[in-house]
XYZ file of N, CA and C in Angstrom:
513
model
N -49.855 26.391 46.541
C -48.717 25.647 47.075
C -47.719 26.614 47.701
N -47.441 25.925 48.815
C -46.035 27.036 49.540
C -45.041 27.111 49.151
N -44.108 27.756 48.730
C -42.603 27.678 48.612
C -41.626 27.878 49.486
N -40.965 27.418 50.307
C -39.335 28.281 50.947
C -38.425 28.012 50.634
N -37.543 28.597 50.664
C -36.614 29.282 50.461
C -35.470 29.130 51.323
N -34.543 28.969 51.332
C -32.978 29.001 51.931
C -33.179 31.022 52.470
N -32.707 31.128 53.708
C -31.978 32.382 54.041
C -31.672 32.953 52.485
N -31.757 34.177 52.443
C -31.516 35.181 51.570
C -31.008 36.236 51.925
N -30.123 36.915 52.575
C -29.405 38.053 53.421
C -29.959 39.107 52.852
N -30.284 39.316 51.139
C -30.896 40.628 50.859
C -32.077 40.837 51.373
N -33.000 39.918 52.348
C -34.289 40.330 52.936
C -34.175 41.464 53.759
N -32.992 41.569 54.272
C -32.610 42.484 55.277
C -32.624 44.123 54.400
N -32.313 44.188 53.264
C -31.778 45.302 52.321
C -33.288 45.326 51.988
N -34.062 44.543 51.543
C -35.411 45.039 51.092
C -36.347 45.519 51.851
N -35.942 44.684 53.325
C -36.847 45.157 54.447
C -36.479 47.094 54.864
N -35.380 47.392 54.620
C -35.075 48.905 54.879
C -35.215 49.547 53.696
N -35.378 49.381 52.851
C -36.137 50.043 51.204
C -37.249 50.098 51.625
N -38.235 49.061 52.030
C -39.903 49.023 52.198
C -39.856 49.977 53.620
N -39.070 49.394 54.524
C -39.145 50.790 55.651
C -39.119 52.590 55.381
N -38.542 53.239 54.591
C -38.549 54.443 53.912
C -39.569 54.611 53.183
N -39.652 53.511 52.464
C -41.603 53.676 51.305
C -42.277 54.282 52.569
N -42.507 53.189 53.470
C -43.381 52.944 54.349
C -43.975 54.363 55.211
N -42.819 54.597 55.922
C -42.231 56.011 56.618
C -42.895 56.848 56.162
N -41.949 56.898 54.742
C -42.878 58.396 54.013
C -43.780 58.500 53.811
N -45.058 57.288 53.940
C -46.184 57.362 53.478
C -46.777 57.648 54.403
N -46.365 57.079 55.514
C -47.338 57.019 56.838
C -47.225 58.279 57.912
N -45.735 58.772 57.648
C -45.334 60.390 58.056
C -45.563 59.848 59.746
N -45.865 61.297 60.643
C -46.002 61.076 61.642
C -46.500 60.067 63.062
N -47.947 59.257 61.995
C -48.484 57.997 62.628
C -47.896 56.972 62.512
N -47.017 56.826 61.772
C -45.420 55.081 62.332
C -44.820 55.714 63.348
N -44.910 54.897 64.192
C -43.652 54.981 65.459
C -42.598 54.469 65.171
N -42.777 53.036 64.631
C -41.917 52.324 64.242
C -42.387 51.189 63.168
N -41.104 50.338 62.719
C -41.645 49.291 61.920
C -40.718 48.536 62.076
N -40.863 46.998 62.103
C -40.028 45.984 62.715
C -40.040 45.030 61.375
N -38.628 44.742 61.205
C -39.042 42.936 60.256
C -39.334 41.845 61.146
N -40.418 40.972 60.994
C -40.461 40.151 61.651
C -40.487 38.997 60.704
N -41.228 37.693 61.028
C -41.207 36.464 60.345
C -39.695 35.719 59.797
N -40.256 34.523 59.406
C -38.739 33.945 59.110
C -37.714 34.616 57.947
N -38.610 35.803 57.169
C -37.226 36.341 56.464
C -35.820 36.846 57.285
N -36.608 37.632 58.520
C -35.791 38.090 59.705
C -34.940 37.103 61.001
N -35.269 36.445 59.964
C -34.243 35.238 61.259
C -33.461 34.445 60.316
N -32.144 35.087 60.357
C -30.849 34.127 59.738
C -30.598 32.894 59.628
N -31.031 32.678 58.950
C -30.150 31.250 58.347
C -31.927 29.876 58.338
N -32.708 30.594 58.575
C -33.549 29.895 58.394
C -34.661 29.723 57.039
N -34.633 28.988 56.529
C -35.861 28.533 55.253
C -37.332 29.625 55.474
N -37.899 29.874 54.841
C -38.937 31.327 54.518
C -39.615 31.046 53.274
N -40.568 31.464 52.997
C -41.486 31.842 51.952
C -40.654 33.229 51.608
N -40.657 33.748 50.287
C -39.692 34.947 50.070
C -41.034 36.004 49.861
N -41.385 36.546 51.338
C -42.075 37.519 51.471
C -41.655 37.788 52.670
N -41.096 39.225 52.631
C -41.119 40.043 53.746
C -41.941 40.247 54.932
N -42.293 40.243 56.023
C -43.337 40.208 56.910
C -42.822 41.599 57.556
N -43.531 42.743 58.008
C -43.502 44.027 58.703
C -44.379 43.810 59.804
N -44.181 44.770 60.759
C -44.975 44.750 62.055
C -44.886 46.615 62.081
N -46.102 47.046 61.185
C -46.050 48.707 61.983
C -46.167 48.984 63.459
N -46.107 49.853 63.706
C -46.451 50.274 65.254
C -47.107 51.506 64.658
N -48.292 51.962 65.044
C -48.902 53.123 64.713
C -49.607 53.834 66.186
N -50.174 55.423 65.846
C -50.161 56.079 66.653
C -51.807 55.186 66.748
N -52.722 55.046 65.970
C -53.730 53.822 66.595
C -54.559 53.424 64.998
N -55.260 52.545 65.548
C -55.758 51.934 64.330
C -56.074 52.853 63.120
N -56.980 53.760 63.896
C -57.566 54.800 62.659
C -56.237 55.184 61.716
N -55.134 55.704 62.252
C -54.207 56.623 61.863
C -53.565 55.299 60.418
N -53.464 53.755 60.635
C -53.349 52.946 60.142
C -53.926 52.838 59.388
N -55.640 53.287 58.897
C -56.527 53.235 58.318
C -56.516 54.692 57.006
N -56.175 55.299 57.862
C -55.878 56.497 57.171
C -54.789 56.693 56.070
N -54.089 55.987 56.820
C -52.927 55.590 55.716
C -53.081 54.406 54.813
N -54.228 53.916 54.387
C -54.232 53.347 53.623
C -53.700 53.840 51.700
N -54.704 54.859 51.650
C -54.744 55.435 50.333
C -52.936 55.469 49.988
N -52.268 56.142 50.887
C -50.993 56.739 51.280
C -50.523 54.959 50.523
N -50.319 54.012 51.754
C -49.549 52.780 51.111
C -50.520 52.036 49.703
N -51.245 52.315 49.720
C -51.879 51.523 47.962
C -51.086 51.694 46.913
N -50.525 53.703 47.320
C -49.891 54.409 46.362
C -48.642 53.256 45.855
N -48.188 52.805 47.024
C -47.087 52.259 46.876
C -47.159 50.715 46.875
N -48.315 50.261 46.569
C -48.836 48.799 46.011
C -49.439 47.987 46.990
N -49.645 48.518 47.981
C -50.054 47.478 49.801
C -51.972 47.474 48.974
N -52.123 46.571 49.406
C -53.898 46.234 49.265
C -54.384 46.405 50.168
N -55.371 47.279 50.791
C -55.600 47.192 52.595
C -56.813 46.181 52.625
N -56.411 44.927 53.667
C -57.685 43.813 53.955
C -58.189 44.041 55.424
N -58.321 45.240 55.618
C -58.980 45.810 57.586
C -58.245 44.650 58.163
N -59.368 43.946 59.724
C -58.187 42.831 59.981
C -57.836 42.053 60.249
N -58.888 41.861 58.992
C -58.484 39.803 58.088
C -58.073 39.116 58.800
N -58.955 38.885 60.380
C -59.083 38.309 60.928
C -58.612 38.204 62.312
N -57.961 38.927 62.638
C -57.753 39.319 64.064
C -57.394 40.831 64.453
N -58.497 40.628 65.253
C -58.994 41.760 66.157
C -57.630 42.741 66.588
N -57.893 43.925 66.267
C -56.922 44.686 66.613
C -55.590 44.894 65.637
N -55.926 44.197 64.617
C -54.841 44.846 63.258
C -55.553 45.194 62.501
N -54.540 45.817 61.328
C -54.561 46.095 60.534
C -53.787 46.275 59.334
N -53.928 45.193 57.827
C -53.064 44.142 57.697
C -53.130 44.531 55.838
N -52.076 44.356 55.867
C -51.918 45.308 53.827
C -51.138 43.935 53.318
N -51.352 43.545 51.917
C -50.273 42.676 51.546
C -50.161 43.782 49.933
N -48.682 43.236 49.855
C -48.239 43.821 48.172
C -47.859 42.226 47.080
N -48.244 42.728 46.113
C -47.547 41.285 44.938
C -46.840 42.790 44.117
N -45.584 41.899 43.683
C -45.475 42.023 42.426
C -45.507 42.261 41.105
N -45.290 43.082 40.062
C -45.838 42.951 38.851
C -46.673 41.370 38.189
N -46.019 40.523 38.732
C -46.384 39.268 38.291
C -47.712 38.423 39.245
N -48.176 39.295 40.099
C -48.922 39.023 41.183
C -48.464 38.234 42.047
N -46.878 37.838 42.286
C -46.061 37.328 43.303
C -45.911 38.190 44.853
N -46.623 37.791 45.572
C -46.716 38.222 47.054
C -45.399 38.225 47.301
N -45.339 39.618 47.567
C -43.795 40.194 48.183
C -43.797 40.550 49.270
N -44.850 41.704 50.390
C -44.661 41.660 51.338
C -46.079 41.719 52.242
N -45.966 40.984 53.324
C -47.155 41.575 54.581
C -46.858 42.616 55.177
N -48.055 43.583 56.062
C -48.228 44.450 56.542
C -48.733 44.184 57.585
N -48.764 44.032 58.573
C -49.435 44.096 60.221
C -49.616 44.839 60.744
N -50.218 46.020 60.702
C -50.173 47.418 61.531
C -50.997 47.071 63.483
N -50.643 47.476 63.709
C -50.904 47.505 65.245
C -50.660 48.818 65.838
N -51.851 49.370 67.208
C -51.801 50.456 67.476
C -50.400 49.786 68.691
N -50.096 51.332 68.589
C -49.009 51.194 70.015
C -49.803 50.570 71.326
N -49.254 49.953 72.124
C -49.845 49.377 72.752
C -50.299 47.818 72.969
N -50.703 47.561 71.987
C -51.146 46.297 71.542
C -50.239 44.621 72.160
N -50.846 44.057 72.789
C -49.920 42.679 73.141
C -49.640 42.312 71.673
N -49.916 41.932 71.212
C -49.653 41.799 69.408
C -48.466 41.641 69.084
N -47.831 42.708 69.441
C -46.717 43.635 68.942
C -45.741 42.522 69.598
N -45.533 42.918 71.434
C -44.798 41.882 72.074
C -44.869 40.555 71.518
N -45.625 39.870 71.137
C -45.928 38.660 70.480
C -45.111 37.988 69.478
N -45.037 39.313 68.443
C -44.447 39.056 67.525
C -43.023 39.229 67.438
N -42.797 40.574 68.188
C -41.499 40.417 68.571
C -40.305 39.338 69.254
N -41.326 38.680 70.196
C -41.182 37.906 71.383
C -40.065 37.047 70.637
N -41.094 36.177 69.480
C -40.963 35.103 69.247
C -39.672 35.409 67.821
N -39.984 36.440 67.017
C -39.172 36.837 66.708
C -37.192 36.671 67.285
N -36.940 37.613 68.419
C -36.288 37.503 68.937
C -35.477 36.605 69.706
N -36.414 35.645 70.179
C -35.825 34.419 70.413
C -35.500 33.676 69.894
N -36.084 33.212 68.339
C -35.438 31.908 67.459
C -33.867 33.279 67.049
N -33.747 34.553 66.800
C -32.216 34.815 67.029
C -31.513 34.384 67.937
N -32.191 34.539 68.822
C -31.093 33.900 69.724
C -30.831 32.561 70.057
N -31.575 31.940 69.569
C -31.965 30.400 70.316
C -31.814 29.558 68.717
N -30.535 29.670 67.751
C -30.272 29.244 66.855
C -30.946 27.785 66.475
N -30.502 26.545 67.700
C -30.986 25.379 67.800
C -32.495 25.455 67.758
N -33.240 25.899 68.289
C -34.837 26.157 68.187
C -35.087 26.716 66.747
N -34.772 27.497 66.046
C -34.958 28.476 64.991
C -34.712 26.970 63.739
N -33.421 26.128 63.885
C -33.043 25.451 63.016
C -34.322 24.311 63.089
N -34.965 23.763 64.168
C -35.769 22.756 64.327
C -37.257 23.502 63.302
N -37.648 24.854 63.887
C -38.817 25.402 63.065
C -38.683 25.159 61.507
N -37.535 25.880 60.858
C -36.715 25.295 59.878
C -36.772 23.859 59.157
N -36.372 22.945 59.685
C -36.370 21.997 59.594
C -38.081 21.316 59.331
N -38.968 21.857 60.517
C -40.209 21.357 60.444
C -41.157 21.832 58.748
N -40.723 23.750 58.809
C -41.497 23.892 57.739
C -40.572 23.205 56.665
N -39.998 22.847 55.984
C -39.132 22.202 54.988
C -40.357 20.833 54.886
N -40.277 20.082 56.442
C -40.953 18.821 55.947
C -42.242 18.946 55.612
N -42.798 20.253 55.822
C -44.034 20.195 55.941
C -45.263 20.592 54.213
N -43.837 21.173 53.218
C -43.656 21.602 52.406
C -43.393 20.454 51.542
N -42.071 19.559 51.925
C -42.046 18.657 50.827
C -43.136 17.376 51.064
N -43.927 17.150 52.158
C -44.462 16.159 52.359
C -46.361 17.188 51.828
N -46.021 17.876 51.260
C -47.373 18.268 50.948
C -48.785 19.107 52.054
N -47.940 19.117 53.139
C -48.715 19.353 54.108
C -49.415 20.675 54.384
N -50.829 20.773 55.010
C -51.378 21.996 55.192
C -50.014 23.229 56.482
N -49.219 23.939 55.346
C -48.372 24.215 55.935
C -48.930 25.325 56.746
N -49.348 26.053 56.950
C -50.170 27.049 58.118
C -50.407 26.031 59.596
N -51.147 25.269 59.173
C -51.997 24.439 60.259
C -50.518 23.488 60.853
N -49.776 22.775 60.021
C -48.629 22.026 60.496
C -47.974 22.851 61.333
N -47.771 23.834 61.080
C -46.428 24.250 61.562
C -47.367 25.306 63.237
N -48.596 25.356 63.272
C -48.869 25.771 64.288
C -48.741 25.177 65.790
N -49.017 23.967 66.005
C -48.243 23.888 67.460
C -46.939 24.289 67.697
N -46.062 24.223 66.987
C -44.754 24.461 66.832
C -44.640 26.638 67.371
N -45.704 27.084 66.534
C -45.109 28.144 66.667
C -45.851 28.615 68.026
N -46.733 27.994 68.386
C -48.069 27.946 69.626
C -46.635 28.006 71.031
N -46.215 27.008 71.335
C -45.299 25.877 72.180
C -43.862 26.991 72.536
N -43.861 27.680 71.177
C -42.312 28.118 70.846
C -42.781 29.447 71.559
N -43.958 30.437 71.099
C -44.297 31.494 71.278
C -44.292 31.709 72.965
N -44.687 30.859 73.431
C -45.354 30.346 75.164
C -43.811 31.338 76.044
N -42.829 29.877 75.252
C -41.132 30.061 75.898
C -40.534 31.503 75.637
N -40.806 31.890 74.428
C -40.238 33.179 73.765
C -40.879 34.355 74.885
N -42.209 34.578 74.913
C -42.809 35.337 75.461
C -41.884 35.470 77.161
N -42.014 34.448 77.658
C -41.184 34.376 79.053
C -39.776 34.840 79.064
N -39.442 34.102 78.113
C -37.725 34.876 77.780
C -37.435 36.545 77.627
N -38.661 36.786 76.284
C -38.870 37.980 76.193
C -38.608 39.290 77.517
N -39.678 38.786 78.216
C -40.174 39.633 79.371
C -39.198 39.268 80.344
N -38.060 38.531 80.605
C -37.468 38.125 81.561
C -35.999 38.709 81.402
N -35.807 38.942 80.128
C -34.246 39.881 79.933
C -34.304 41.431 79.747
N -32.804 41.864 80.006
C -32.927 43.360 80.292
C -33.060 43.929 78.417
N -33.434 45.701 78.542
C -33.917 45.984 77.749
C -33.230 47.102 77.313
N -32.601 47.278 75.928
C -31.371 48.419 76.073
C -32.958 49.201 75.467
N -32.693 50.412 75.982
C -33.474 51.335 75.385
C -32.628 52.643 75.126
């Protein structure tokens, strides 16, 4: 059964604790690491698991670092199902799933993807509150919440992606 959750502001504080684990484990092959998923979008309802997006120097280097993140509780599942990741989850002492792992080589459309859509329900509050709103019903009405809530994120991803690529980029 799914659970969410109301916004939790400390996702933000746990997500930069797991970023330093992360870092140190992975040393030179992280480029970067992003929060993504609905913990990372304010004010919206979530499952209370962290979602990460590595950026790595390429798959192998992701692979390599496995042993490195186990140390620090990640399970490596290669990539459990789509092509071109590479994907760790952690539980809990209690076997409570705390966070995902998505590794992706630099490069990867993936990455933009996740970001995309990411970025836009910040900005696009009214859209973010409707996703919100949907997983809530989809949860109390019992529903296959993965599969429900996919046109939604299909439809949303389409707009995000365009938005994405269409505004300027502080670098």
């Amino acid at each position: 059964m799914v659970k969410i959750i109301a916004h939790n502001p400390l996702w933000k504080k746990d997500f930069m604790a797991e970023w330093e684990a992360i870092r140190s484990a992975m040393g030179e092959s992280l480029i970067t690491l992003h929060h993504i998923g609905s913990t990372a979008i304010p004010g919206i309802h979530a499952k209370p698991v962290i979602d990460m997006l590595a950026v790595a120097t390429s798959l192998d280097a992701l692979e390599e670092a496995a042993l490195a993140l186990a140390a620090l509780g990640y399970q490596a599942m290669g990539a459990y199902g789509i092509d071109g990741r590479r994907y760790f989850h952690k539980d809990d002492l209690s076997g409570r799933r705390t966070h995902h792992l998505h590794g992706y080589a630099a490069g990867s459309a993936d990455i933009e993807r996740h970001l995309a859509f990411r970025d836009y329900l910040r900005a696009h509050p009214d859209i973010a509150a409707q996703y919100s709103l949907l997983k809530q019903r989809l949860v109390a009405c019992s529903e296959d919440y993965i599969e429900g809530k996919a046109p939604f994120v299909l439809e949303t991803q389409t707009d995000a992606l365009a938005w994405y690529r269409g505004r300027p980029r502080a670098y």
